[in-house]
Each structure stands twice: as C-alpha cells, then as structure tokens.
XYZ file of C-alpha atoms in Angstrom:
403
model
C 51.682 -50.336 -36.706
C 48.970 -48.216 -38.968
C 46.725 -49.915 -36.999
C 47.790 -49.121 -33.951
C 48.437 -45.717 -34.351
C 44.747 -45.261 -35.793
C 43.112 -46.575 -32.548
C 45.549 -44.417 -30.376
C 44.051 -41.457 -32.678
C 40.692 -42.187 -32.245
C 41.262 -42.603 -28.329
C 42.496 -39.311 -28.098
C 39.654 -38.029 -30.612
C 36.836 -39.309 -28.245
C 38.788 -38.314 -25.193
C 38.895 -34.107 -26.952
C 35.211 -34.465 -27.252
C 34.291 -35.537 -23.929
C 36.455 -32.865 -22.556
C 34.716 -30.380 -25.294
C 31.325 -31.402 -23.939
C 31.833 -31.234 -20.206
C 33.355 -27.695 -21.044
C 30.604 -26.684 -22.789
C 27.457 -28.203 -19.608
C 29.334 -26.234 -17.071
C 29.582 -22.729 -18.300
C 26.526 -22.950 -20.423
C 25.652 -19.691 -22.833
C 23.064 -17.797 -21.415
C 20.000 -17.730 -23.971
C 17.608 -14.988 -22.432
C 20.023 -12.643 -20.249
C 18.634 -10.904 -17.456
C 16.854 -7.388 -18.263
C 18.175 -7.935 -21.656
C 14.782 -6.642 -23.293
C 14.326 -3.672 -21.299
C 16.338 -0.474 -20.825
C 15.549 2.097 -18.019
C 15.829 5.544 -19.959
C 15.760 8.316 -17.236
C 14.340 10.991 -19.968
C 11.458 8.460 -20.698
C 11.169 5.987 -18.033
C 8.187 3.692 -18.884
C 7.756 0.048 -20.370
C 7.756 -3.854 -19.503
C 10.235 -5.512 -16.897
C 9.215 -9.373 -18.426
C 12.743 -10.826 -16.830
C 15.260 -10.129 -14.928
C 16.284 -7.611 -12.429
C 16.011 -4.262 -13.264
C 18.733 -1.876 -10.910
C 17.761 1.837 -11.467
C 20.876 4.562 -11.027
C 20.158 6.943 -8.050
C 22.642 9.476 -10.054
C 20.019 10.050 -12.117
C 16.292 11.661 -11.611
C 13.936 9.898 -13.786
C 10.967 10.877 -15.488
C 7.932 8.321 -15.455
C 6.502 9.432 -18.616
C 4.504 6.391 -19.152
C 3.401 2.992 -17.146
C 5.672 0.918 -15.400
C 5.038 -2.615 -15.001
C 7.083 -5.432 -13.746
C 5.608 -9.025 -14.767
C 6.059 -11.917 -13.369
C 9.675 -12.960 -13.050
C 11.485 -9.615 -13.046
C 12.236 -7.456 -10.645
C 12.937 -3.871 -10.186
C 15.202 -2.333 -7.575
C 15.219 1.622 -6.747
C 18.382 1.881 -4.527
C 18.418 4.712 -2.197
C 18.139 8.277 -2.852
C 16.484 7.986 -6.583
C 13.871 10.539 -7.503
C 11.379 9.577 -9.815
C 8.894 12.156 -11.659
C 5.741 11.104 -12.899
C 4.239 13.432 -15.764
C 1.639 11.973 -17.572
C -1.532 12.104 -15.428
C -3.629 8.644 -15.214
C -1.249 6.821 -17.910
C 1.774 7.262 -15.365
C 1.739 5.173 -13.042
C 4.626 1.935 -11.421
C 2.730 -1.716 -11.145
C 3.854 -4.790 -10.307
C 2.283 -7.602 -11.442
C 1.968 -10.782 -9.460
C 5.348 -12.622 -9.458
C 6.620 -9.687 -9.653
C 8.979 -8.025 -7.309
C 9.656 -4.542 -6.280
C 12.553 -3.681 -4.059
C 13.158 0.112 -2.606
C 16.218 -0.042 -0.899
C 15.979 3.679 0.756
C 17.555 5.348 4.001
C 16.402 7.990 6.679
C 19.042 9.891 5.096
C 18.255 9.182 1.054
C 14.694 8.088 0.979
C 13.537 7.219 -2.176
C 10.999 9.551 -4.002
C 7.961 9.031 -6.036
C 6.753 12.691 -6.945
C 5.279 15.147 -9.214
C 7.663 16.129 -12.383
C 5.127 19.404 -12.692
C 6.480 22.458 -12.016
C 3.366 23.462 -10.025
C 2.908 20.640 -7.951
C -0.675 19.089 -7.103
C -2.257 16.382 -5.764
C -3.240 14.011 -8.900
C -0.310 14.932 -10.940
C 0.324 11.171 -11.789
C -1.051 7.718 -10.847
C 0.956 6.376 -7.892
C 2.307 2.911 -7.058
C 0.367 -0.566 -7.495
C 1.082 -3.961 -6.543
C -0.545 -6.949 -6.499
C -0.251 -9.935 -5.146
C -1.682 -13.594 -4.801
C -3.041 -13.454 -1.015
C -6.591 -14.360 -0.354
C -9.086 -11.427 -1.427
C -12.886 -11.745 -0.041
C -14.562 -10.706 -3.247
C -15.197 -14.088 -3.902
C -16.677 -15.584 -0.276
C -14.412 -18.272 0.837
C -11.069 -16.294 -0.256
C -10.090 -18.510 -2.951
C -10.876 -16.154 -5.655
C -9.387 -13.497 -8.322
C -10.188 -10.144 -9.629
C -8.757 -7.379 -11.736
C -7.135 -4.553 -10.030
C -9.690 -1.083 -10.466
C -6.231 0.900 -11.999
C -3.572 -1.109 -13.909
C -6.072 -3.643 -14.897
C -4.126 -6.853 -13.195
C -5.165 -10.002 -11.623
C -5.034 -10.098 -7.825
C -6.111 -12.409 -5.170
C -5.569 -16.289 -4.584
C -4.713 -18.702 -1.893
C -1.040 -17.762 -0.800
C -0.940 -15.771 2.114
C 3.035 -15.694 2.577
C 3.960 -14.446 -1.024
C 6.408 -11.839 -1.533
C 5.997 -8.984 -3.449
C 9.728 -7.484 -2.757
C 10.600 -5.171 -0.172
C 9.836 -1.039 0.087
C 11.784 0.369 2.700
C 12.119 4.437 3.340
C 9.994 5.500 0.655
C 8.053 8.801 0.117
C 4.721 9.074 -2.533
C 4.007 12.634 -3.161
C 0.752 14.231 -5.398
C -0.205 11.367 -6.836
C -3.859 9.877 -7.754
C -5.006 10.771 -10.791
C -8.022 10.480 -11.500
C -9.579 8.377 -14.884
C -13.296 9.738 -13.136
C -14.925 10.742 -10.232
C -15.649 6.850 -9.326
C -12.131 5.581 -10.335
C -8.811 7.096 -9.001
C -5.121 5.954 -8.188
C -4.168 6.271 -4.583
C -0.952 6.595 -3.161
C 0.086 3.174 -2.877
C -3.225 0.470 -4.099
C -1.809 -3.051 -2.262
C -4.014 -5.473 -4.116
C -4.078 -9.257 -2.797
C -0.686 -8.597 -1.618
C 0.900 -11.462 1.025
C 3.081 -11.141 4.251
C 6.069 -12.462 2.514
C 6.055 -8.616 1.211
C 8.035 -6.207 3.449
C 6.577 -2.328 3.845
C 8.316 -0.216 6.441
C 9.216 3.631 6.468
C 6.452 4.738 4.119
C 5.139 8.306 3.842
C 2.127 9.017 1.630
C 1.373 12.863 0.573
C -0.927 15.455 -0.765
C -2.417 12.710 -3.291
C -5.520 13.141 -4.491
C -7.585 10.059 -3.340
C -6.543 7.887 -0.415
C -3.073 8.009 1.306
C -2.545 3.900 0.995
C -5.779 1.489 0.205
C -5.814 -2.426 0.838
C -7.240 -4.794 -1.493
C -7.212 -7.767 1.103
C -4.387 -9.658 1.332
C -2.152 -10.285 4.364
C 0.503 -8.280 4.444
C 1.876 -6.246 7.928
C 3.198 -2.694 7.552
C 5.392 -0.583 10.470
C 6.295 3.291 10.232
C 3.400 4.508 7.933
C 2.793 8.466 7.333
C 0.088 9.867 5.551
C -0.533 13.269 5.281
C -2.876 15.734 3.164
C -4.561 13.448 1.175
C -7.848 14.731 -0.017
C -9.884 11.522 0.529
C -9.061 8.786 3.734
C -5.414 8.891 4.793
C -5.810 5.310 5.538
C -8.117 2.758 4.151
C -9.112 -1.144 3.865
C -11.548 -3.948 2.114
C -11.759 -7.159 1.002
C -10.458 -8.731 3.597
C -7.538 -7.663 4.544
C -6.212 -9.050 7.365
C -2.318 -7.702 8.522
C -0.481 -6.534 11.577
C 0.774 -3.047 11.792
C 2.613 -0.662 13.959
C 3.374 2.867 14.403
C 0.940 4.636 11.750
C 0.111 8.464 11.689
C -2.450 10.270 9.762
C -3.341 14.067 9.076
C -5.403 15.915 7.515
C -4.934 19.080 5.776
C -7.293 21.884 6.609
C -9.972 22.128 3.991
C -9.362 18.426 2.626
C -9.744 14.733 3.614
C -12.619 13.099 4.802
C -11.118 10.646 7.615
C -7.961 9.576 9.367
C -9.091 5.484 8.307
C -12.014 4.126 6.838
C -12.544 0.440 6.672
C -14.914 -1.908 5.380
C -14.997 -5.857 5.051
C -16.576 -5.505 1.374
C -19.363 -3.710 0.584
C -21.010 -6.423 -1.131
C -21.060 -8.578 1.279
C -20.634 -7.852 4.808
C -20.119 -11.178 5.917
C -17.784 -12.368 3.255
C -14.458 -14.559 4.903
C -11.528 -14.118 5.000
C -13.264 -11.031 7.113
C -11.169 -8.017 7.492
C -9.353 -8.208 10.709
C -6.218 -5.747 10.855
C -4.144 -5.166 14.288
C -2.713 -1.227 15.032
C -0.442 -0.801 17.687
C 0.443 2.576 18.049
C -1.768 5.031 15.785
C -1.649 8.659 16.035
C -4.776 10.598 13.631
C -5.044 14.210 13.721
C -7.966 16.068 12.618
C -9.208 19.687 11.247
C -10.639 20.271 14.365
C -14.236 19.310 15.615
C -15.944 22.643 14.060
C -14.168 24.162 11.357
C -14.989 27.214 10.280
C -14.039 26.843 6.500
C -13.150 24.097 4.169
C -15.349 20.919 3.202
C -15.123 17.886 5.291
C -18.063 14.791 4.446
C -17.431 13.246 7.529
C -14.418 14.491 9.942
C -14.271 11.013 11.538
C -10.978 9.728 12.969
C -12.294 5.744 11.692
C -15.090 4.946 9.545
C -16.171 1.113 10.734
C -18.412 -0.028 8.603
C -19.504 -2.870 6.061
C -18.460 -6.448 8.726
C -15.091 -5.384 9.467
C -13.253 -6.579 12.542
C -10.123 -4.527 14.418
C -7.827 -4.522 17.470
C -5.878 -0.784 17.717
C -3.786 -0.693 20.763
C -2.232 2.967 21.969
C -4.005 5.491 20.131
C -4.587 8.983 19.875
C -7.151 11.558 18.491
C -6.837 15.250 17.914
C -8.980 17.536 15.834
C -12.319 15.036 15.215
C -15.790 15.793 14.855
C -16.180 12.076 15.640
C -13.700 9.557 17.026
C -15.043 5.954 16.255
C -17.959 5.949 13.637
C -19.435 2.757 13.638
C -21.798 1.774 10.939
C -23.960 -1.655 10.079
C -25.022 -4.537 12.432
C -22.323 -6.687 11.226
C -19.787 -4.913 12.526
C -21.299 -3.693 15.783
C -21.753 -7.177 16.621
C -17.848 -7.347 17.003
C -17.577 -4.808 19.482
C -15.719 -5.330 22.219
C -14.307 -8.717 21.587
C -12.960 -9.057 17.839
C -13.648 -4.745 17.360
C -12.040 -2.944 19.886
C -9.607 0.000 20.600
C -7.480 -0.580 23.331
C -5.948 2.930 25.682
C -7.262 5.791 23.504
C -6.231 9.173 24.393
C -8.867 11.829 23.252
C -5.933 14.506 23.424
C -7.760 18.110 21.790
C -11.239 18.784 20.376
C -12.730 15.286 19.888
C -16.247 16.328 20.087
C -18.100 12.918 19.862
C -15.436 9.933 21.363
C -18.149 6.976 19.109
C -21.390 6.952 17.378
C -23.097 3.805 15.826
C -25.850 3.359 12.887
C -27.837 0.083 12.366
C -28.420 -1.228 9.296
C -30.894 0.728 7.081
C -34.214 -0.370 7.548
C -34.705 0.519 4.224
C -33.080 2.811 1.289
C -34.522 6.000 2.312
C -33.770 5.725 5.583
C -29.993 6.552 6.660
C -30.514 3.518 9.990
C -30.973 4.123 13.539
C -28.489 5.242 15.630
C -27.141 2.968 18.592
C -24.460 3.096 21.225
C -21.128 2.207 20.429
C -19.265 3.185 22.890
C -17.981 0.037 24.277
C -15.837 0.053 21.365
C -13.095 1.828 23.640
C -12.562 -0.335 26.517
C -9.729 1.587 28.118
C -8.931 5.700 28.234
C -4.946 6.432 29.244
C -2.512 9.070 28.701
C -1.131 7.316 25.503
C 1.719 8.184 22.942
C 0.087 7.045 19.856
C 2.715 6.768 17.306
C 5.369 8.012 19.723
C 4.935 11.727 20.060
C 1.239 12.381 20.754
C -0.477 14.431 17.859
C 3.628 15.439 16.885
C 5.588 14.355 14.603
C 7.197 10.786 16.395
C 11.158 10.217 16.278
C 11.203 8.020 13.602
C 9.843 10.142 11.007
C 12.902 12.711 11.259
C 14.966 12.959 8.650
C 13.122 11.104 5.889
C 9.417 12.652 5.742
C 7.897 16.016 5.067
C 4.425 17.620 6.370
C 4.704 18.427 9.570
C-alpha cells in the first residue's frame, strides 16, 4: 500500500512539472522589453533608439536638444500633429540608421513639424532629418559598395534596392541645415542609400539653409514634394539615384537659392552604374525672375544636368529662370533625347534662355565649349506642372506654408 501510494505521488509530481513547464514556454518573460532603454523627454529630446518602437506624444512639443538616432532594430513613430524644436545648431539633428525605421504618421489637417525652437527663426537653426539606407550607391562603380554619410557619420549604400526605411507621410522641415563649414552642411532631409521599400509622400521642405531634400543614390520614389526658400538647390541628386516621382514644386526666395534641381551622376565619375536615372511627372519650379535687379543668384537655372546623369520629366513648368535646362559635360549630353529628356514643358513667364549646353573642359582653365541642347525638350504644351501652373496646386492646402 506505501508503495503504491508513493508511485501515485510521484505520477502526480511529474505530471505538476510538465504542466509547470508548458506554462512557463508559452508566456515566456520578456528579457529585453521594447524601448525599455530609452525614454523620449520632451524638455531634452535627444539619445539612442537601440530597440524597440519608440511612439512620441503629439500632446507634447518637444525640444531636440541633441542628436537623434534610431539604430538598427528600433523604430520611432511621430504620430500626427507633433512639433518638434531643434536648438542646438549642427549637434541637433534626427538620423536613422540602417535597419532602422522612421514612421511620421501626419495629416493635411495635423502635419507633423520639424522646426526651429529659436525665437528668431532662420534658416540653419538646427541640422535636419537623415536617413540611410542599404540601396545601391554609385560611389563604388558597380553599386555594390558602402560609404559614410557626410553629416551623422553612418554607413549607407549596399545591394538591396526594396528596403524599407519606415514611412513619412504629411511632414513639414522648416530652417534647418546647419552648417559644420562652408563645404559640409545638413539639408532638409539627406536620403542616403535609401530603398523603395521606404514610403515619402506629403513632404514640404523650408527656408533651410543648404538644399531643400538631397539624394545619396538609392531607389526610393517620392509623390507631393514642396520645397521652398532654401538658400542652395530646392531639389538635388547623386550617386546614383534612380526613383520615380510625382507632383514636385520648387521656389525660390528672392535674393536666395541657386536652382530649382541640380543633378549629377557623381562627380567622380561620370560614368559610374547604377547611373542616376530619376522619372518626374508633374514638376512645377519657379524662379526670381530672368534679371533680377537685387539679390545674389550663382546660377538662376531651373535644372542643373551635369556630371552623366540620365532623366525623364513629364508635364513641367518654368517661371522666373535665367535658364531653363542647363546642361553640362559630354556624358550627359550624350543622353539627350532618348534616356535625358523633358517631355510637354510650358515656359509660362520670363524664361529667358529655354537650354544651354557645355562640353567637357578641354582643360582646367577653360570653363568647355558651349553646344546645343535644345533637343532636350521634345514637346512645348500648355501644361499644369504640379497641378496649378506656377500656384500653389490643390494638394498642398491645408498642410504647407510659403506661398
């Protein structure tokens, strides 16, 4: 009977500890908890995101006092109508490092905001936004290389061309690109190697104090872009960058800006592949007008085509230019009109030159010979641009400022 009862106890002994163990597998104990090493202080919003998701409260304005990164695994989410001021010059500044994600959920009705926390606002208050990605970069010929990002210091650049940086939607940069010298500046928005997994739609770009938005290569397609005032290109590429976009407009401010897009393959080597080769359907760039009186312009050229890089822009219009199409090097002329061309272009107001063209250099002391580019612009119409002429198109009401 003793023995009996034993066994019984050790069946029911094992059987407690099975039970005990299953328990335990199926509603294991987390050991790293998400975002459990970082805490987003509004008063002094700067730091790491290693893991996790990171949700920021739109109740709150927050002051970017320092450098935001996001590493690889962790991702940060801005939900819609959050203000974010960034005070500290060069060392303030939001990057996202490859793996990384970066989600801005904003609205036409409660963009999200990315501005100066000055009280006397001015272009280069703070750095601006960075993200980089793993998309093929042409520094490297053959696209399979990496570099290090000019600001932020990150690697950029690889083989994926679908990889997915997050998603900004309805977002507005305002006075940003400081400046570390006069060689090295933040822009806007610096997309470094980033892929087409990566959604950017409903972006406005202001008053900064370099470019608007620049491309580091990379893949990635972009819809609804504004960029306004900024005191160097409004719109810019190199490296390779190879996307499909629709519905951009550019301005300049009177007094500042060089061009409405300026666009190289890479400027050390012309011919390096993955060759630049963007598509624009529906671009609107406005000018200072062909002869201003006053201000300092370097160029006044609606696009800067230079250094190999290839194009198709579809529906465009031109106010306010010295120069419409400036076309520089033999590399890239020797796209035009098949792989380099801009398709119905209406020369709206004060376009005094519709293209020029410059030939290599013969040598460094000579600035090249000028050609005829013309055939760059296969077809003249009465087109809308970016929906409203040189005016401010439908779907920038409500969310962007400017105009």
């Amino acid at each position: 009977m003793k023995k009996s009862t034993a066994k019984l106890f050790g069946i029911l002994t094992l059987a407690t500890g099975l039970i005990t163990s299953c328990s335990s597998n199926d509603n294991p104990t987390p050991t790293n908890p998400p975002s459990a090493t970082f805490t987003a202080d509004a008063t002094n919003f700067q730091g790491d995101i290693n893991e996790g998701e990171v949700t920021l409260d739109a109740t709150k304005k927050y002051k970017l006092t320092g450098k935001i990164q996001v590493n690889s695994g962790a991702t940060l989410t801005i939900p819609a109508g959050t203000i974010i001021e960034g005070t500290g010059g060069t060392a303030s500044y939001i990057a996202i490092a490859q793996g990384g994600k970066l989600n801005i959920n904003g609205t036409a009705a409660k963009p999200v905001v990315m501005t100066s926390g000055l009280a006397t606002k001015a272009a280069g208050d703070w750095g601006g936004l960075v993200i980089c990605g793993k998309a093929p970069i042409n520094r490297v010929n053959g696209g399979a290389g990496t570099a290090q990002s000019e600001v932020a210091d990150l690697s950029y650049g690889g083989t994926a061309s679908a990889d997915n940086s997050g998603s900004i939607k309805y977002l507005r940069i305002e006075y940003a690109g400081a400046a570390f010298n006069s060689e090295k500046e933040f822009n806007g928005l610096s997309l470094f190697g980033v892929g087409s997994g990566t959604t950017i739609d409903y972006v406005e770009f202001f008053h900064g104090a370099d470019d608007g938005v620049e491309f580091f290569g990379g893949t990635v397609n972009t819809s609804n872009l504004i960029s306004i005032g900024n005191e160097d290109d409004q719109f810019d590429w190199t490296e390779g960058w190879s996307g499909t976009n629709t519905n951009w407009y550019g301005k300049l401010d009177f007094g500042k800006g060089n061009r409405g897009i300026e666009a190289d393959n890479f400027e050390l080597g012309y011919l390096n592949t993955p060759i630049a080769n963007p598509s624009i359907t529906n671009l609107t760039l406005v000018g200072p007008g062909s002869a201003p009186t006053s201000g300092t312009w370097l160029e006044n050229d609606a696009m800067k085509l230079r250094r190999g890089t290839k194009g198709i822009f579809t529906n465009l219009v031109f106010s306010g230019w010295a120069t419409g199409f400036n076309v520089e090097n033999d590399e890239t002329i020797a796209y035009i009109p098949t792989s380099l061309k801009a398709v119905n272009v209406n020369f709206i107001a004060d376009v005094a030159v519709k293209s020029k063209g410059k030939l290599n250099p013969v040598s460094p002391a000579t600035s090249g010979v000028s050609t005829n580019v013309s055939a760059i612009v296969t077809s003249e119409s009465a087109s809308t641009g970016a929906g409203n002429g040189a005016g401010m198109p439908v779907w920038a009401s409500g969310w962007s400022v400017g105009f």
